Amino acid sequence: MKLRTALLSLAACSISFSSFADVTLNLPQSAELVLVNGVNTEGNATQTLNNGSNQIAFRYDKNYRENGDTHLFRSEVVVMTFSGNDATYTLQLPKISSAYQAQKFNRQPTLHLLAANGSEVPFKHDVLIKEGLQINRDYQQEIAQYNLSKAPAALATAITANEMQRAQQQVSPAEKDGHIDQAYIAKMLNYWYSKADTATQEKFKANINN
């Protein structure tokens, strides 16, 4: 119980030091959000995000006409991570007017992130692919697993909220039968401790020692 309390208190202290939202992200109408920093999100409304690193996951959702027929293109889920401070960025997607262009985007998405002055903003991107049945996908779980990997667009801080919730759900039952996933707890402790400032680290150590 003491370990769980210390873990959660460290997380709470660390969150209290987080920066205010200062990054604005404009999205095109053809971008349909799936996740923003690990949280389920829908639509394409302008996003206000924290300074620092951020991650979004979205689909390219668009109708196009080819040979007189209208086709609906709904891409695989694209994951994009980027960093910024006190800035406004705009996501730009390529034009798609044929099945060939749609397939090409799915194989290797091309996109641009532009600053207010039109300059290119660096980012990393990847495709969130799930093999097999695609119905009722749990995107929060998928992105949490993705972000624990060394994938190109993985972002550890994007899983913070989800992982803390999972920690609460997983540790409590484990305590009942005396079996605690020590590797998981150690990972969470190390992560939050590294994110905390000196004062928070001292509070955490004092909590453990009491």
PDB file of C-alpha atoms in Angstrom:
ATOM      1  CA  MET A   1       0.000   0.000   0.000  1.00  0.00           C
ATOM      2  CA  LYS A   2       2.853   2.394   0.854  1.00  0.00           C
ATOM      3  CA  LEU A   3       4.429   1.750  -2.561  1.00  0.00           C
ATOM      4  CA  ARG A   4       1.200   2.475  -4.363  1.00  0.00           C
ATOM      5  CA  THR A   5       0.616   5.658  -2.340  1.00  0.00           C
ATOM      6  CA  ALA A   6       4.137   6.887  -3.044  1.00  0.00           C
ATOM      7  CA  LEU A   7       3.778   6.192  -6.756  1.00  0.00           C
ATOM      8  CA  LEU A   8       0.522   8.076  -7.037  1.00  0.00           C
ATOM      9  CA  SER A   9       1.724  10.981  -4.892  1.00  0.00           C
ATOM     10  CA  LEU A  10       4.820  11.369  -7.065  1.00  0.00           C
ATOM     11  CA  ALA A  11       2.634  11.435 -10.167  1.00  0.00           C
ATOM     12  CA  ALA A  12       0.355  14.058  -8.621  1.00  0.00           C
ATOM     13  CA  CYS A  13       3.299  16.254  -7.652  1.00  0.00           C
ATOM     14  CA  SER A  14       4.824  15.965 -11.109  1.00  0.00           C
ATOM     15  CA  ILE A  15       1.567  16.825 -12.838  1.00  0.00           C
ATOM     16  CA  SER A  16       1.218  19.974 -10.724  1.00  0.00           C
ATOM     17  CA  PHE A  17       4.424  21.302 -12.274  1.00  0.00           C
ATOM     18  CA  SER A  18       3.259  20.809 -15.871  1.00  0.00           C
ATOM     19  CA  SER A  19       3.201  23.831 -18.155  1.00  0.00           C
ATOM     20  CA  PHE A  20       0.136  25.650 -19.327  1.00  0.00           C
ATOM     21  CA  ALA A  21      -1.239  24.969 -22.793  1.00  0.00           C
ATOM     22  CA  ASP A  22       0.579  27.167 -25.276  1.00  0.00           C
ATOM     23  CA  VAL A  23       0.711  25.223 -28.552  1.00  0.00           C
ATOM     24  CA  THR A  24      -2.138  25.575 -31.035  1.00  0.00           C
ATOM     25  CA  LEU A  25      -2.578  22.927 -33.723  1.00  0.00           C
ATOM     26  CA  ASN A  26      -4.833  23.615 -36.718  1.00  0.00           C
ATOM     27  CA  LEU A  27      -6.139  20.593 -38.605  1.00  0.00           C
ATOM     28  CA  PRO A  28      -7.557  20.266 -42.124  1.00  0.00           C
ATOM     29  CA  GLN A  29     -11.155  19.068 -42.522  1.00  0.00           C
ATOM     30  CA  SER A  30      -9.878  15.803 -43.987  1.00  0.00           C
ATOM     31  CA  ALA A  31      -8.019  14.904 -40.780  1.00  0.00           C
ATOM     32  CA  GLU A  32     -10.179  12.912 -38.371  1.00  0.00           C
ATOM     33  CA  LEU A  33      -8.588  12.702 -34.926  1.00  0.00           C
ATOM     34  CA  VAL A  34      -8.389   9.382 -33.117  1.00  0.00           C
ATOM     35  CA  LEU A  35      -6.104  10.242 -30.191  1.00  0.00           C
ATOM     36  CA  VAL A  36      -4.458  13.314 -28.704  1.00  0.00           C
ATOM     37  CA  ASN A  37      -1.640  12.528 -26.279  1.00  0.00           C
ATOM     38  CA  GLY A  38      -3.029   9.063 -25.620  1.00  0.00           C
ATOM     39  CA  VAL A  39      -6.631  10.162 -25.046  1.00  0.00           C
ATOM     40  CA  ASN A  40      -9.510   9.231 -27.357  1.00  0.00           C
ATOM     41  CA  THR A  41     -10.513  12.248 -29.438  1.00  0.00           C
ATOM     42  CA  GLU A  42     -12.865  12.826 -32.370  1.00  0.00           C
ATOM     43  CA  GLY A  43     -13.311  15.497 -35.030  1.00  0.00           C
ATOM     44  CA  ASN A  44     -10.859  17.991 -36.443  1.00  0.00           C
ATOM     45  CA  ALA A  45     -11.264  20.989 -34.178  1.00  0.00           C
ATOM     46  CA  THR A  46      -8.246  23.158 -33.428  1.00  0.00           C
ATOM     47  CA  GLN A  47      -6.255  21.646 -30.555  1.00  0.00           C
ATOM     48  CA  THR A  48      -4.671  23.588 -27.697  1.00  0.00           C
ATOM     49  CA  LEU A  49      -1.756  21.600 -26.305  1.00  0.00           C
ATOM     50  CA  ASN A  50       0.953  21.892 -23.676  1.00  0.00           C
ATOM     51  CA  ASN A  51       4.336  23.297 -24.535  1.00  0.00           C
ATOM     52  CA  GLY A  52       6.852  20.560 -25.218  1.00  0.00           C
ATOM     53  CA  SER A  53       6.327  17.227 -26.925  1.00  0.00           C
ATOM     54  CA  ASN A  54       2.896  16.193 -28.188  1.00  0.00           C
ATOM     55  CA  GLN A  55       1.434  13.293 -30.109  1.00  0.00           C
ATOM     56  CA  ILE A  56      -1.686  12.992 -32.228  1.00  0.00           C
ATOM     57  CA  ALA A  57      -3.161  10.050 -34.105  1.00  0.00           C
ATOM     58  CA  PHE A  58      -5.564  10.634 -36.970  1.00  0.00           C
ATOM     59  CA  ARG A  59      -7.023   9.278 -40.182  1.00  0.00           C
ATOM     60  CA  TYR A  60      -7.106  10.941 -43.573  1.00  0.00           C
ATOM     61  CA  ASP A  61     -10.840  10.846 -44.296  1.00  0.00           C
ATOM     62  CA  LYS A  62     -11.868  12.193 -47.702  1.00  0.00           C
ATOM     63  CA  ASN A  63     -14.108  11.660 -50.717  1.00  0.00           C
ATOM     64  CA  TYR A  64     -12.513  11.860 -54.155  1.00  0.00           C
ATOM     65  CA  ARG A  65     -13.802  11.445 -57.686  1.00  0.00           C
ATOM     66  CA  GLU A  66     -12.142   9.195 -60.233  1.00  0.00           C
ATOM     67  CA  ASN A  67     -13.520   8.222 -63.647  1.00  0.00           C
ATOM     68  CA  GLY A  68     -16.834   9.840 -62.832  1.00  0.00           C
ATOM     69  CA  ASP A  69     -17.343   7.889 -59.587  1.00  0.00           C
ATOM     70  CA  THR A  70     -17.109   9.071 -56.000  1.00  0.00           C
ATOM     71  CA  HIS A  71     -14.908   7.069 -53.656  1.00  0.00           C
ATOM     72  CA  LEU A  72     -14.402   7.300 -49.918  1.00  0.00           C
ATOM     73  CA  PHE A  73     -10.817   7.120 -48.695  1.00  0.00           C
ATOM     74  CA  ARG A  74     -10.277   6.349 -45.016  1.00  0.00           C
ATOM     75  CA  SER A  75      -6.620   5.869 -44.273  1.00  0.00           C
ATOM     76  CA  GLU A  76      -4.831   3.812 -41.688  1.00  0.00           C
ATOM     77  CA  VAL A  77      -4.273   5.619 -38.390  1.00  0.00           C
ATOM     78  CA  VAL A  78      -1.283   7.953 -38.698  1.00  0.00           C
ATOM     79  CA  VAL A  79       0.708   8.789 -35.558  1.00  0.00           C
ATOM     80  CA  MET A  80       2.629  12.063 -35.449  1.00  0.00           C
ATOM     81  CA  THR A  81       4.823  13.464 -32.674  1.00  0.00           C
ATOM     82  CA  PHE A  82       6.274  16.966 -32.566  1.00  0.00           C
ATOM     83  CA  SER A  83       7.577  19.554 -30.129  1.00  0.00           C
ATOM     84  CA  GLY A  84       6.882  23.242 -29.801  1.00  0.00           C
ATOM     85  CA  ASN A  85       6.619  26.200 -27.453  1.00  0.00           C
ATOM     86  CA  ASP A  86       4.243  29.173 -27.622  1.00  0.00           C
ATOM     87  CA  ALA A  87       3.483  28.569 -31.284  1.00  0.00           C
ATOM     88  CA  THR A  88       0.708  27.883 -33.780  1.00  0.00           C
ATOM     89  CA  TYR A  89       1.147  24.976 -36.177  1.00  0.00           C
ATOM     90  CA  THR A  90      -0.929  23.746 -39.090  1.00  0.00           C
ATOM     91  CA  LEU A  91      -1.113  20.156 -40.303  1.00  0.00           C
ATOM     92  CA  GLN A  92      -1.097  19.914 -44.102  1.00  0.00           C
ATOM     93  CA  LEU A  93      -2.085  16.759 -45.980  1.00  0.00           C
ATOM     94  CA  PRO A  94      -1.490  15.977 -49.667  1.00  0.00           C
ATOM     95  CA  LYS A  95      -4.291  16.086 -52.218  1.00  0.00           C
ATOM     96  CA  ILE A  96      -5.806  12.712 -53.035  1.00  0.00           C
ATOM     97  CA  SER A  97      -7.759  12.328 -56.259  1.00  0.00           C
ATOM     98  CA  SER A  98      -7.128   8.712 -57.252  1.00  0.00           C
ATOM     99  CA  ALA A  99      -6.954   5.206 -55.844  1.00  0.00           C
ATOM    100  CA  TYR A 100      -3.227   5.166 -56.582  1.00  0.00           C
ATOM    101  CA  GLN A 101      -2.634   8.277 -54.444  1.00  0.00           C
ATOM    102  CA  ALA A 102      -4.783   6.826 -51.658  1.00  0.00           C
ATOM    103  CA  GLN A 103      -2.854   3.552 -51.636  1.00  0.00           C
ATOM    104  CA  LYS A 104       0.426   5.434 -51.747  1.00  0.00           C
ATOM    105  CA  PHE A 105      -0.569   7.480 -48.697  1.00  0.00           C
ATOM    106  CA  ASN A 106      -1.470   4.325 -46.789  1.00  0.00           C
ATOM    107  CA  ARG A 107       1.864   2.735 -47.643  1.00  0.00           C
ATOM    108  CA  GLN A 108       3.930   5.794 -46.820  1.00  0.00           C
ATOM    109  CA  PRO A 109       2.016   8.834 -45.509  1.00  0.00           C
ATOM    110  CA  THR A 110       3.315  12.208 -46.584  1.00  0.00           C
ATOM    111  CA  LEU A 111       2.345  15.206 -44.496  1.00  0.00           C
ATOM    112  CA  HIS A 112       3.674  18.583 -43.457  1.00  0.00           C
ATOM    113  CA  LEU A 113       3.579  20.552 -40.228  1.00  0.00           C
ATOM    114  CA  LEU A 114       3.870  24.266 -40.830  1.00  0.00           C
ATOM    115  CA  ALA A 115       4.622  27.126 -38.464  1.00  0.00           C
ATOM    116  CA  ALA A 116       2.705  30.413 -38.653  1.00  0.00           C
ATOM    117  CA  ASN A 117       5.375  31.845 -40.982  1.00  0.00           C
ATOM    118  CA  GLY A 118       5.042  28.881 -43.356  1.00  0.00           C
ATOM    119  CA  SER A 119       8.296  27.195 -42.370  1.00  0.00           C
ATOM    120  CA  GLU A 120       8.475  23.426 -41.920  1.00  0.00           C
ATOM    121  CA  VAL A 121       8.302  22.122 -38.358  1.00  0.00           C
ATOM    122  CA  PRO A 122      10.196  18.868 -37.679  1.00  0.00           C
ATOM    123  CA  PHE A 123       8.132  15.865 -36.616  1.00  0.00           C
ATOM    124  CA  LYS A 124       8.128  12.079 -36.602  1.00  0.00           C
ATOM    125  CA  HIS A 125       5.333   9.936 -37.960  1.00  0.00           C
ATOM    126  CA  ASP A 126       4.320   6.333 -38.354  1.00  0.00           C
ATOM    127  CA  VAL A 127       1.251   4.171 -38.987  1.00  0.00           C
ATOM    128  CA  LEU A 128      -0.609   2.506 -36.123  1.00  0.00           C
ATOM    129  CA  ILE A 129      -1.375  -0.894 -37.619  1.00  0.00           C
ATOM    130  CA  LYS A 130      -3.295  -3.738 -36.016  1.00  0.00           C
ATOM    131  CA  GLU A 131      -3.281  -7.138 -37.645  1.00  0.00           C
ATOM    132  CA  GLY A 132      -6.506  -9.106 -37.920  1.00  0.00           C
ATOM    133  CA  LEU A 133     -10.008  -7.938 -36.972  1.00  0.00           C
ATOM    134  CA  GLN A 134     -10.357  -4.136 -37.023  1.00  0.00           C
ATOM    135  CA  ILE A 135     -13.757  -3.849 -35.297  1.00  0.00           C
ATOM    136  CA  ASN A 136     -13.912  -2.158 -31.860  1.00  0.00           C
ATOM    137  CA  ARG A 137     -10.238  -1.323 -31.703  1.00  0.00           C
ATOM    138  CA  ASP A 138      -8.976  -0.040 -28.363  1.00  0.00           C
ATOM    139  CA  TYR A 139      -6.815   2.817 -29.602  1.00  0.00           C
ATOM    140  CA  GLN A 140      -5.782   3.922 -26.132  1.00  0.00           C
ATOM    141  CA  GLN A 141      -4.381   0.492 -25.410  1.00  0.00           C
ATOM    142  CA  GLU A 142      -2.773   0.280 -28.844  1.00  0.00           C
ATOM    143  CA  ILE A 143      -1.034   3.643 -28.512  1.00  0.00           C
ATOM    144  CA  ALA A 144       0.103   2.815 -24.970  1.00  0.00           C
ATOM    145  CA  GLN A 145       1.780  -0.326 -26.268  1.00  0.00           C
ATOM    146  CA  TYR A 146       3.163   1.588 -29.246  1.00  0.00           C
ATOM    147  CA  ASN A 147       4.644   4.272 -26.994  1.00  0.00           C
ATOM    148  CA  LEU A 148       6.394   1.658 -24.871  1.00  0.00           C
ATOM    149  CA  SER A 149       8.232   0.501 -27.980  1.00  0.00           C
ATOM    150  CA  LYS A 150      11.080   2.048 -29.962  1.00  0.00           C
ATOM    151  CA  ALA A 151       8.815   2.863 -32.903  1.00  0.00           C
ATOM    152  CA  PRO A 152       9.614   6.015 -34.929  1.00  0.00           C
ATOM    153  CA  ALA A 153       6.840   8.206 -33.476  1.00  0.00           C
ATOM    154  CA  ALA A 154       6.711   6.726 -29.956  1.00  0.00           C
ATOM    155  CA  LEU A 155       6.335   9.269 -27.154  1.00  0.00           C
ATOM    156  CA  ALA A 156       6.580   8.068 -23.548  1.00  0.00           C
ATOM    157  CA  THR A 157       4.881  11.122 -22.047  1.00  0.00           C
ATOM    158  CA  ALA A 158       1.757  10.496 -24.122  1.00  0.00           C
ATOM    159  CA  ILE A 159       0.932   7.383 -22.087  1.00  0.00           C
ATOM    160  CA  THR A 160       1.196   8.986 -18.671  1.00  0.00           C
ATOM    161  CA  ALA A 161      -2.525   9.262 -17.883  1.00  0.00           C
ATOM    162  CA  ASN A 162      -3.356   5.843 -19.247  1.00  0.00           C
ATOM    163  CA  GLU A 163      -0.459   4.124 -17.540  1.00  0.00           C
ATOM    164  CA  MET A 164      -1.282   5.678 -14.171  1.00  0.00           C
ATOM    165  CA  GLN A 165      -4.888   4.500 -14.479  1.00  0.00           C
ATOM    166  CA  ARG A 166      -3.675   1.026 -15.403  1.00  0.00           C
ATOM    167  CA  ALA A 167      -1.305   1.093 -12.420  1.00  0.00           C
ATOM    168  CA  GLN A 168      -4.201   1.794 -10.064  1.00  0.00           C
ATOM    169  CA  GLN A 169      -6.271  -0.975 -11.625  1.00  0.00           C
ATOM    170  CA  GLN A 170      -3.472  -3.519 -11.700  1.00  0.00           C
ATOM    171  CA  VAL A 171      -1.706  -2.951  -8.389  1.00  0.00           C
ATOM    172  CA  SER A 172      -4.803  -3.142  -6.153  1.00  0.00           C
ATOM    173  CA  PRO A 173      -5.861  -6.677  -7.190  1.00  0.00           C
ATOM    174  CA  ALA A 174      -2.233  -7.787  -6.990  1.00  0.00           C
ATOM    175  CA  GLU A 175      -1.991  -6.632  -3.401  1.00  0.00           C
ATOM    176  CA  LYS A 176      -4.891  -8.874  -2.432  1.00  0.00           C
ATOM    177  CA  ASP A 177      -3.040 -12.066  -3.247  1.00  0.00           C
ATOM    178  CA  GLY A 178       0.398 -10.773  -2.386  1.00  0.00           C
ATOM    179  CA  HIS A 179       1.745 -10.679  -5.941  1.00  0.00           C
ATOM    180  CA  ILE A 180       2.871  -7.315  -7.288  1.00  0.00           C
ATOM    181  CA  ASP A 181       4.320  -6.746 -10.745  1.00  0.00           C
ATOM    182  CA  GLN A 182       7.628  -5.337  -9.532  1.00  0.00           C
ATOM    183  CA  ALA A 183       8.970  -4.679 -13.024  1.00  0.00           C
ATOM    184  CA  TYR A 184       5.957  -2.544 -13.905  1.00  0.00           C
ATOM    185  CA  ILE A 185       6.075  -0.626 -10.615  1.00  0.00           C
ATOM    186  CA  ALA A 186       9.813  -0.009 -11.002  1.00  0.00           C
ATOM    187  CA  LYS A 187       9.268   1.323 -14.504  1.00  0.00           C
ATOM    188  CA  MET A 188       6.599   3.767 -13.341  1.00  0.00           C
ATOM    189  CA  LEU A 189       8.659   4.895 -10.339  1.00  0.00           C
ATOM    190  CA  ASN A 190      11.725   5.515 -12.481  1.00  0.00           C
ATOM    191  CA  TYR A 191       9.693   7.397 -15.070  1.00  0.00           C
ATOM    192  CA  TRP A 192       7.989   9.756 -12.628  1.00  0.00           C
ATOM    193  CA  TYR A 193      11.118  10.251 -10.530  1.00  0.00           C
ATOM    194  CA  SER A 194      13.065  11.329 -13.626  1.00  0.00           C
ATOM    195  CA  LYS A 195      10.331  13.836 -14.524  1.00  0.00           C
ATOM    196  CA  ALA A 196      10.134  15.412 -11.069  1.00  0.00           C
ATOM    197  CA  ASP A 197      12.166  18.431  -9.940  1.00  0.00           C
ATOM    198  CA  THR A 198      14.519  18.263  -6.950  1.00  0.00           C
ATOM    199  CA  ALA A 199      11.888  19.374  -4.423  1.00  0.00           C
ATOM    200  CA  THR A 200       9.407  16.761  -5.622  1.00  0.00           C
ATOM    201  CA  GLN A 201      12.068  14.057  -5.551  1.00  0.00           C
ATOM    202  CA  GLU A 202      12.865  14.941  -1.927  1.00  0.00           C
ATOM    203  CA  LYS A 203       9.149  14.765  -1.006  1.00  0.00           C
ATOM    204  CA  PHE A 204       8.934  11.381  -2.692  1.00  0.00           C
ATOM    205  CA  LYS A 205      11.954  10.010  -0.802  1.00  0.00           C
ATOM    206  CA  ALA A 206      10.557  11.341   2.479  1.00  0.00           C
ATOM    207  CA  ASN A 207       7.244   9.594   1.755  1.00  0.00           C
ATOM    208  CA  ILE A 208       9.045   6.305   1.149  1.00  0.00           C
ATOM    209  CA  ASN A 209      11.129   6.617   4.324  1.00  0.00           C
ATOM    210  CA  ASN A 210       8.165   7.427   6.608  1.00  0.00           C
TER     211      ASN A 210
END
